[in-house]
mmCIF file of C-alpha atoms in Angstrom:
data_model
loop_
_atom_site.group_PDB
_atom_site.id
_atom_site.type_symbol
_atom_site.label_atom_id
_atom_site.label_comp_id
_atom_site.label_asym_id
_atom_site.label_seq_id
_atom_site.Cartn_x
_atom_site.Cartn_y
_atom_site.Cartn_z
ATOM 1 C CA MET A 1 80.474 76.781 85.547
ATOM 2 C CA GLU A 2 82.775 75.430 88.710
ATOM 3 C CA VAL A 3 86.957 75.575 87.619
ATOM 4 C CA PRO A 4 88.317 73.171 89.364
ATOM 5 C CA GLY A 5 91.289 74.989 91.235
ATOM 6 C CA LYS A 6 90.211 78.102 91.474
ATOM 7 C CA ALA A 7 91.319 81.182 93.520
ATOM 8 C CA GLN A 8 89.334 81.949 96.720
ATOM 9 C CA LEU A 9 88.709 85.618 96.251
ATOM 10 C CA VAL A 10 88.761 87.488 100.183
ATOM 11 C CA PHE A 11 87.162 90.528 100.005
ATOM 12 C CA VAL A 12 87.901 92.931 104.088
ATOM 13 C CA HIS A 13 86.081 95.568 104.539
ATOM 14 C CA GLY A 14 87.045 98.907 106.853
ATOM 15 C CA ILE A 15 85.742 100.938 108.609
ATOM 16 C CA GLY A 16 82.185 102.180 108.826
ATOM 17 C CA GLY A 17 79.149 100.933 110.258
ATOM 18 C CA VAL A 18 77.182 97.704 110.009
ATOM 19 C CA ARG A 19 76.967 95.622 106.881
ATOM 20 C CA ASP A 20 75.329 93.161 105.299
ATOM 21 C CA SER A 21 77.309 90.328 103.938
ATOM 22 C CA ALA A 22 75.439 89.743 101.006
ATOM 23 C CA ASP A 23 74.427 93.178 99.527
ATOM 24 C CA GLU A 24 77.887 94.118 100.482
ATOM 25 C CA SER A 25 79.437 91.264 98.482
ATOM 26 C CA ARG A 26 77.598 91.902 95.650
ATOM 27 C CA THR A 27 78.599 96.015 95.495
ATOM 28 C CA TRP A 28 82.364 95.039 95.593
ATOM 29 C CA LEU A 29 82.196 91.664 92.688
ATOM 30 C CA THR A 30 79.963 94.322 90.415
ATOM 31 C CA ALA A 31 82.561 97.537 90.940
ATOM 32 C CA LEU A 32 85.051 95.106 90.529
ATOM 33 C CA ALA A 33 83.279 94.240 87.307
ATOM 34 C CA ASP A 34 83.133 97.259 86.105
ATOM 35 C CA GLY A 35 86.849 98.004 86.826
ATOM 36 C CA ALA A 36 88.220 94.805 85.013
ATOM 37 C CA ARG A 37 86.189 95.271 81.796
ATOM 38 C CA ASP A 38 87.758 98.700 81.557
ATOM 39 C CA ALA A 39 91.021 97.060 82.083
ATOM 40 C CA GLY A 40 90.811 95.119 79.160
ATOM 41 C CA HIS A 41 89.450 91.786 81.139
ATOM 42 C CA ALA A 42 85.823 91.747 79.196
ATOM 43 C CA ASP A 43 85.676 88.202 79.424
ATOM 44 C CA ALA A 44 86.288 88.028 83.190
ATOM 45 C CA VAL A 45 83.240 90.055 84.207
ATOM 46 C CA SER A 46 80.746 87.580 84.039
ATOM 47 C CA GLY A 47 83.088 84.624 86.214
ATOM 48 C CA LEU A 48 83.046 87.423 89.091
ATOM 49 C CA THR A 49 79.387 88.522 88.580
ATOM 50 C CA GLN A 50 78.232 84.791 88.211
ATOM 51 C CA GLY A 51 80.962 83.164 91.007
ATOM 52 C CA TRP A 52 82.048 80.847 88.576
ATOM 53 C CA LEU A 53 85.924 82.098 88.232
ATOM 54 C CA ALA A 54 86.571 82.745 91.803
ATOM 55 C CA GLU A 55 84.875 81.648 95.231
ATOM 56 C CA THR A 56 84.159 85.104 97.070
ATOM 57 C CA ARG A 57 84.352 85.290 100.310
ATOM 58 C CA PHE A 58 83.377 88.851 102.058
ATOM 59 C CA VAL A 59 84.889 89.128 105.666
ATOM 60 C CA ASN A 60 81.906 91.249 107.885
ATOM 61 C CA TYR A 61 83.598 91.602 111.549
ATOM 62 C CA SER A 62 81.638 95.240 111.564
ATOM 63 C CA ASP A 63 79.104 94.225 114.305
ATOM 64 C CA LEU A 64 81.687 93.431 116.874
ATOM 65 C CA PHE A 65 82.569 97.075 117.740
ATOM 66 C CA ALA A 66 80.994 99.240 120.252
ATOM 67 C CA PRO A 67 78.957 101.819 119.727
ATOM 68 C CA ILE A 68 80.548 105.135 119.719
ATOM 69 C CA GLY A 69 80.494 106.494 122.803
ATOM 70 C CA THR A 70 80.767 103.145 124.637
ATOM 71 C CA GLN A 71 84.004 102.055 124.237
ATOM 72 C CA GLY A 72 86.017 105.497 122.345
ATOM 73 C CA ALA A 73 84.806 108.215 121.665
ATOM 74 C CA GLY A 74 80.935 110.126 120.972
ATOM 75 C CA GLU A 75 79.632 113.372 120.033
ATOM 76 C CA THR A 76 78.054 113.653 123.385
ATOM 77 C CA GLY A 77 79.131 111.047 125.324
ATOM 78 C CA GLU A 78 82.286 111.151 127.521
ATOM 79 C CA CYS A 79 84.891 109.335 127.540
ATOM 80 C CA GLY A 80 87.733 108.217 129.817
ATOM 81 C CA ASP A 81 90.088 106.015 128.121
ATOM 82 C CA VAL A 82 93.171 107.650 127.736
ATOM 83 C CA GLU A 83 94.854 105.475 125.475
ATOM 84 C CA GLN A 84 92.047 105.995 123.023
ATOM 85 C CA ILE A 85 91.806 109.602 123.143
ATOM 86 C CA ALA A 86 95.929 109.667 122.355
ATOM 87 C CA PHE A 87 95.151 107.225 119.872
ATOM 88 C CA LEU A 88 92.936 109.757 118.361
ATOM 89 C CA GLY A 89 94.650 112.906 119.337
ATOM 90 C CA ALA A 90 98.230 111.217 117.203
ATOM 91 C CA LEU A 91 96.016 109.942 114.413
ATOM 92 C CA VAL A 92 94.251 113.264 113.345
ATOM 93 C CA ARG A 93 97.744 115.398 114.126
ATOM 94 C CA GLU A 94 99.669 112.928 111.367
ATOM 95 C CA LEU A 95 96.884 113.601 108.821
ATOM 96 C CA THR A 96 97.107 116.746 109.526
ATOM 97 C CA ASP A 97 100.889 117.215 109.047
ATOM 98 C CA GLU A 98 100.542 115.074 106.263
ATOM 99 C CA LEU A 99 97.913 117.379 104.209
ATOM 100 C CA LEU A 100 100.062 120.470 105.328
ATOM 101 C CA SER A 101 103.055 118.806 103.263
ATOM 102 C CA GLN A 102 101.476 117.973 100.267
ATOM 103 C CA ALA A 103 99.963 121.758 100.469
ATOM 104 C CA GLN A 104 103.515 123.162 100.243
ATOM 105 C CA GLU A 105 104.750 120.858 98.159
ATOM 106 C CA GLN A 106 101.932 121.501 95.251
ATOM 107 C CA GLY A 107 102.301 125.807 96.517
ATOM 108 C CA ASP A 108 98.048 125.344 97.138
ATOM 109 C CA ALA A 109 97.758 128.427 99.099
ATOM 110 C CA HIS A 110 94.177 127.914 99.978
ATOM 111 C CA ALA A 111 94.960 124.404 101.494
ATOM 112 C CA LEU A 112 97.490 126.303 103.561
ATOM 113 C CA ARG A 113 94.696 128.989 105.043
ATOM 114 C CA VAL A 114 92.519 125.655 105.795
ATOM 115 C CA ILE A 115 95.492 124.210 107.938
ATOM 116 C CA ALA A 116 96.387 127.093 109.638
ATOM 117 C CA ASP A 117 93.046 127.144 111.149
ATOM 118 C CA ALA A 118 92.984 123.893 112.250
ATOM 119 C CA LEU A 119 97.142 123.730 113.185
ATOM 120 C CA PRO A 120 95.802 126.203 116.452
ATOM 121 C CA GLN A 121 93.053 124.166 117.735
ATOM 122 C CA PHE A 122 95.525 121.068 118.259
ATOM 123 C CA PRO A 123 96.392 121.111 122.576
ATOM 124 C CA ASN A 124 99.912 122.606 122.914
ATOM 125 C CA ASP A 125 100.859 119.371 124.951
ATOM 126 C CA THR A 126 99.234 116.036 124.133
ATOM 127 C CA GLY A 127 98.572 115.225 128.023
ATOM 128 C CA GLU A 128 96.078 118.148 127.117
ATOM 129 C CA LEU A 129 93.749 115.754 125.211
ATOM 130 C CA GLN A 130 92.851 113.421 128.497
ATOM 131 C CA GLY A 131 89.693 113.991 130.477
ATOM 132 C CA THR A 132 86.490 113.454 129.173
ATOM 133 C CA GLY A 133 84.149 115.074 126.295
ATOM 134 C CA GLU A 134 86.034 118.199 125.746
ATOM 135 C CA PRO A 135 88.842 116.397 124.335
ATOM 136 C CA LEU A 136 87.048 114.652 121.209
ATOM 137 C CA ARG A 137 85.068 117.660 120.416
ATOM 138 C CA VAL A 138 88.885 119.444 119.949
ATOM 139 C CA LEU A 139 89.571 116.965 117.412
ATOM 140 C CA ALA A 140 86.033 117.151 115.929
ATOM 141 C CA ARG A 141 86.413 119.999 115.156
ATOM 142 C CA ILE A 142 89.945 119.849 113.727
ATOM 143 C CA LEU A 143 88.394 117.148 111.411
ATOM 144 C CA THR A 144 85.854 119.531 110.678
ATOM 145 C CA THR A 145 88.361 122.108 109.722
ATOM 146 C CA LEU A 146 89.964 119.243 107.691
ATOM 147 C CA LEU A 147 86.892 118.887 105.679
ATOM 148 C CA GLN A 148 86.884 122.314 104.196
ATOM 149 C CA LEU A 149 89.910 121.220 101.843
ATOM 150 C CA PRO A 150 88.704 121.559 98.285
ATOM 151 C CA GLY A 151 89.681 117.878 97.739
ATOM 152 C CA LEU A 152 88.450 116.493 100.644
ATOM 153 C CA ARG A 153 85.079 118.895 100.550
ATOM 154 C CA ARG A 154 84.374 117.360 96.850
ATOM 155 C CA ALA A 155 85.307 113.961 97.667
ATOM 156 C CA SER A 156 84.608 112.982 101.395
ATOM 157 C CA GLN A 157 81.290 110.983 102.580
ATOM 158 C CA TRP A 158 81.620 112.377 105.508
ATOM 159 C CA ALA A 159 79.311 116.272 106.628
ATOM 160 C CA SER A 160 81.746 117.177 109.783
ATOM 161 C CA GLY A 161 84.125 115.698 111.860
ATOM 162 C CA TRP A 162 82.201 113.837 113.969
ATOM 163 C CA PRO A 163 81.260 110.592 111.567
ATOM 164 C CA LEU A 164 84.751 110.845 110.636
ATOM 165 C CA LEU A 165 86.518 110.375 114.350
ATOM 166 C CA GLY A 166 83.669 107.972 115.598
ATOM 167 C CA GLN A 167 84.801 105.975 112.392
ATOM 168 C CA LEU A 168 88.732 106.451 112.153
ATOM 169 C CA ALA A 169 87.686 105.028 116.296
ATOM 170 C CA GLN A 170 87.779 101.719 115.095
ATOM 171 C CA VAL A 171 90.975 101.785 114.100
ATOM 172 C CA GLY A 172 92.135 102.562 117.520
ATOM 173 C CA GLN A 173 90.158 100.191 119.281
ATOM 174 C CA TYR A 174 91.302 97.387 116.725
ATOM 175 C CA LEU A 175 95.431 97.955 117.763
ATOM 176 C CA ASP A 176 93.868 98.787 121.176
ATOM 177 C CA ARG A 177 94.596 95.009 122.176
ATOM 178 C CA ARG A 178 92.794 95.253 125.596
ATOM 179 C CA ALA A 179 90.178 93.044 125.857
ATOM 180 C CA HIS A 180 87.937 96.007 127.879
ATOM 181 C CA GLY A 181 85.489 93.504 129.570
ATOM 182 C CA ARG A 182 84.695 91.574 126.636
ATOM 183 C CA ARG A 183 84.233 87.320 127.726
ATOM 184 C CA ASP A 184 84.786 86.583 124.096
ATOM 185 C CA GLY A 185 88.177 87.932 123.609
ATOM 186 C CA ASN A 186 90.543 90.803 122.728
ATOM 187 C CA LEU A 187 88.390 92.754 119.700
ATOM 188 C CA ASP A 188 91.524 92.559 117.165
ATOM 189 C CA ALA A 189 91.663 88.742 117.607
ATOM 190 C CA LEU A 190 88.013 88.134 116.825
ATOM 191 C CA ILE A 191 88.181 90.505 113.769
ATOM 192 C CA ARG A 192 91.637 88.570 112.869
ATOM 193 C CA GLN A 193 89.330 84.967 113.119
ATOM 194 C CA ARG A 194 86.302 86.064 111.044
ATOM 195 C CA VAL A 195 89.070 86.096 108.124
ATOM 196 C CA LEU A 196 90.551 82.908 109.204
ATOM 197 C CA ASP A 197 87.320 81.052 109.267
ATOM 198 C CA SER A 198 86.709 82.333 105.925
ATOM 199 C CA VAL A 199 89.320 80.989 103.909
ATOM 200 C CA ASP A 200 89.510 77.563 102.503
ATOM 201 C CA PRO A 201 93.065 76.283 103.040
ATOM 202 C CA GLU A 202 92.964 74.709 99.888
ATOM 203 C CA ARG A 203 92.694 77.250 97.503
ATOM 204 C CA PRO A 204 95.241 80.061 96.473
ATOM 205 C CA LEU A 205 94.081 83.399 97.442
ATOM 206 C CA VAL A 206 93.598 86.830 96.399
ATOM 207 C CA VAL A 207 92.641 89.063 99.106
ATOM 208 C CA VAL A 208 91.793 92.278 98.275
ATOM 209 C CA ALA A 209 90.822 94.439 101.807
ATOM 210 C CA HIS A 210 90.159 97.875 102.190
ATOM 211 C CA SER A 211 90.921 101.139 104.934
ATOM 212 C CA LEU A 212 91.198 99.513 108.554
ATOM 213 C CA GLY A 213 90.905 95.593 106.544
ATOM 214 C CA SER A 214 94.638 96.603 105.151
ATOM 215 C CA VAL A 215 95.690 95.773 108.924
ATOM 216 C CA VAL A 216 93.234 93.309 109.832
ATOM 217 C CA ALA A 217 93.984 91.408 106.283
ATOM 218 C CA TYR A 218 97.875 92.192 106.982
ATOM 219 C CA GLU A 219 98.396 90.656 110.555
ATOM 220 C CA ALA A 220 95.644 87.530 109.991
ATOM 221 C CA LEU A 221 97.699 86.668 106.446
ATOM 222 C CA HIS A 222 100.824 85.757 108.758
ATOM 223 C CA HIS A 223 98.727 83.225 110.302
ATOM 224 C CA LEU A 224 98.049 81.096 106.872
ATOM 225 C CA ALA A 225 100.215 79.166 104.957
ATOM 226 C CA GLN A 226 98.164 78.675 101.320
ATOM 227 C CA PRO A 227 99.643 81.404 98.620
ATOM 228 C CA THR A 228 98.228 84.395 98.272
ATOM 229 C CA ARG A 229 98.686 84.995 94.459
ATOM 230 C CA LEU A 230 97.755 88.545 94.855
ATOM 231 C CA PHE A 231 97.424 91.434 98.341
ATOM 232 C CA ILE A 232 95.336 94.503 97.002
ATOM 233 C CA THR A 233 95.776 97.272 99.754
ATOM 234 C CA LEU A 234 93.245 100.337 99.399
ATOM 235 C CA GLY A 235 92.919 103.225 100.899
ATOM 236 C CA ALA A 236 95.118 101.349 103.558
ATOM 237 C CA PRO A 237 96.053 103.449 107.084
ATOM 238 C CA LEU A 238 99.620 101.526 107.326
ATOM 239 C CA ALA A 239 100.847 103.940 106.055
ATOM 240 C CA THR A 240 100.859 106.299 108.820
ATOM 241 C CA ALA A 241 103.884 104.569 110.674
ATOM 242 C CA ALA A 242 103.728 106.736 114.266
ATOM 243 C CA VAL A 243 100.416 105.504 115.009
ATOM 244 C CA VAL A 244 99.669 101.934 112.691
ATOM 245 C CA LEU A 245 102.682 100.495 111.773
ATOM 246 C CA ASN A 246 104.550 100.716 114.482
ATOM 247 C CA ARG A 247 101.183 99.093 116.146
ATOM 248 C CA VAL A 248 100.732 96.049 113.977
ATOM 249 C CA ILE A 249 101.714 92.781 114.419
ATOM 250 C CA PRO A 250 104.748 91.136 114.092
ATOM 251 C CA ARG A 251 107.204 93.258 114.696
ATOM 252 C CA PRO A 252 109.520 95.217 112.908
ATOM 253 C CA ALA A 253 106.458 94.906 110.144
ATOM 254 C CA ARG A 254 107.199 92.015 107.444
ATOM 255 C CA THR A 255 105.786 90.968 103.943
ATOM 256 C CA PRO A 256 103.474 88.145 105.349
ATOM 257 C CA HIS A 257 105.542 84.945 104.027
ATOM 258 C CA SER A 258 102.725 83.384 101.325
ATOM 259 C CA VAL A 259 102.367 86.850 99.899
ATOM 260 C CA GLU A 260 104.072 86.324 95.968
ATOM 261 C CA ARG A 261 102.753 89.740 95.166
ATOM 262 C CA TRP A 262 101.304 92.780 96.974
ATOM 263 C CA LEU A 263 100.396 96.133 95.837
ATOM 264 C CA ASN A 264 99.028 99.336 97.696
ATOM 265 C CA PHE A 265 96.662 101.913 96.429
ATOM 266 C CA TRP A 266 96.024 105.521 97.297
ATOM 267 C CA ASP A 267 93.660 108.814 96.148
ATOM 268 C CA ARG A 268 95.717 112.078 97.028
ATOM 269 C CA ASP A 269 91.710 113.112 98.504
ATOM 270 C CA ASP A 270 91.498 110.075 100.850
ATOM 271 C CA ILE A 271 91.622 111.726 104.069
ATOM 272 C CA VAL A 272 91.876 108.336 105.905
ATOM 273 C CA VAL A 273 95.852 107.573 104.275
ATOM 274 C CA CYS A 274 98.643 109.637 104.395
ATOM 275 C CA ARG A 275 100.972 109.491 101.538
ATOM 276 C CA PRO A 276 102.227 105.301 101.202
ATOM 277 C CA ARG A 277 105.604 104.939 102.306
ATOM 278 C CA ILE A 278 105.541 101.495 103.252
ATOM 279 C CA LYS A 279 107.999 99.569 100.902
ATOM 280 C CA ASP A 280 110.198 101.885 102.711
ATOM 281 C CA TRP A 281 109.410 100.927 106.146
ATOM 282 C CA MET A 282 108.070 97.110 105.406
ATOM 283 C CA LEU A 283 110.935 93.969 105.842
ATOM 284 C CA PRO A 284 110.603 91.826 102.886
ATOM 285 C CA ASN A 285 109.710 88.328 102.579
ATOM 286 C CA SER A 286 111.578 85.216 102.219
ATOM 287 C CA ALA A 287 110.431 85.862 98.270
ATOM 288 C CA GLY A 288 111.694 89.234 98.597
ATOM 289 C CA VAL A 289 108.071 90.756 98.198
ATOM 290 C CA VAL A 290 107.400 94.251 99.261
ATOM 291 C CA PRO A 291 103.983 96.432 98.791
ATOM 292 C CA VAL A 292 104.488 98.223 95.876
ATOM 293 C CA THR A 293 102.240 101.916 95.971
ATOM 294 C CA ARG A 294 100.278 103.125 92.680
ATOM 295 C CA ARG A 295 98.207 106.276 92.933
ATOM 296 C CA VAL A 296 95.435 106.550 91.382
ATOM 297 C CA ASP A 297 93.007 109.426 91.029
ATOM 298 C CA SER A 298 89.244 109.007 91.933
ATOM 299 C CA ASP A 299 86.258 111.823 90.115
ATOM 300 C CA GLY A 300 83.260 113.271 92.347
ATOM 301 C CA ILE A 301 82.100 112.535 95.798
ATOM 302 C CA TRP A 302 83.077 109.549 98.287
ATOM 303 C CA VAL A 303 87.051 108.678 97.954
ATOM 304 C CA HIS A 304 87.229 106.453 100.843
ATOM 305 C CA THR A 305 85.217 103.908 99.390
ATOM 306 C CA SER A 306 85.936 100.201 98.261
ATOM 307 C CA THR A 307 83.984 100.535 95.230
ATOM 308 C CA LYS A 308 85.600 103.589 94.184
ATOM 309 C CA TYR A 309 89.185 101.913 94.222
ATOM 310 C CA LEU A 310 88.006 98.899 92.614
ATOM 311 C CA ARG A 311 86.309 100.567 89.655
ATOM 312 C CA GLN A 312 90.112 101.252 88.827
ATOM 313 C CA PRO A 313 91.436 99.987 85.617
ATOM 314 C CA ALA A 314 94.789 99.770 87.261
ATOM 315 C CA VAL A 315 93.402 98.219 90.450
ATOM 316 C CA ALA A 316 90.662 96.136 89.240
ATOM 317 C CA GLY A 317 92.974 94.887 85.758
ATOM 318 C CA PRO A 318 95.773 92.806 88.709
ATOM 319 C CA ILE A 319 92.698 91.283 89.957
ATOM 320 C CA ALA A 320 91.560 89.811 87.317
ATOM 321 C CA GLU A 321 94.414 88.342 86.194
ATOM 322 C CA ALA A 322 95.740 86.735 89.233
ATOM 323 C CA LEU A 323 92.172 85.007 89.542
ATOM 324 C CA LYS A 324 92.959 83.637 85.513
ATOM 325 C CA GLN A 325 95.695 81.865 86.450
ATOM 326 C CA SER A 326 95.302 77.989 86.060
#
């Protein structure tokens, strides 16, 4: 059943390995349908899974990233890119500081002991995070220590700091803005173009972006004119102001003009997300729209996954409502 004028649902993935677009799209839609059912939108479930409620596009840019160890950092490889190492050092430090702030507010003695073990591992001078090999091992050890926090140990998909560091490096690669010898253009422009090429300019949009995808979608939406009924960001590193928000384009950061509503969701056990303060840092668009942040609590393991967020009724409900608008 084709619905004339139906919205286009656009999924934008985040950090991680190479993906299969068809498999990922089915997985995201299934999780979203589960969440919609729990949110009281059982009538939308078949429309989501069978495709008649919305035209769905999964934006896949995972193949564009250089393997860890070629650009950025590797477990055994060397990295001479001082700017990339400095970015990773600043990002890991900001994540650590945020975890410390939360532990202090909650009076969590065990978490404070874990973070107390991590903090001395940071160099006294950020300039020490230069050279090859060793700075990356330092950052990986710090992340391995942080992954011993009770919530992160229970909820993390990373067995150690190395795979997490490799995936955090993708954020730095995107925000680097340099070509690094690529003949096809800068990485960030190539990734944004994948989003723009997926969009039907004749349809209103509902955009759901996860992790690094929230940064990609945020920048891409500034280039689109058609209405975005709803912009959903999940586990978004946009909240890490010092190292991410201050590098996004355009600056100063502003809600894209086409966005009619922006909901930002975070889980307290999602290490990629610092406590969201996006509303305080993001200027409104001409309609006065700013991101509204809501916290969700996921049980079990692997909190920093799109499907964990999409199965939350608080996340899936507004998406179903936006897609059912005529």
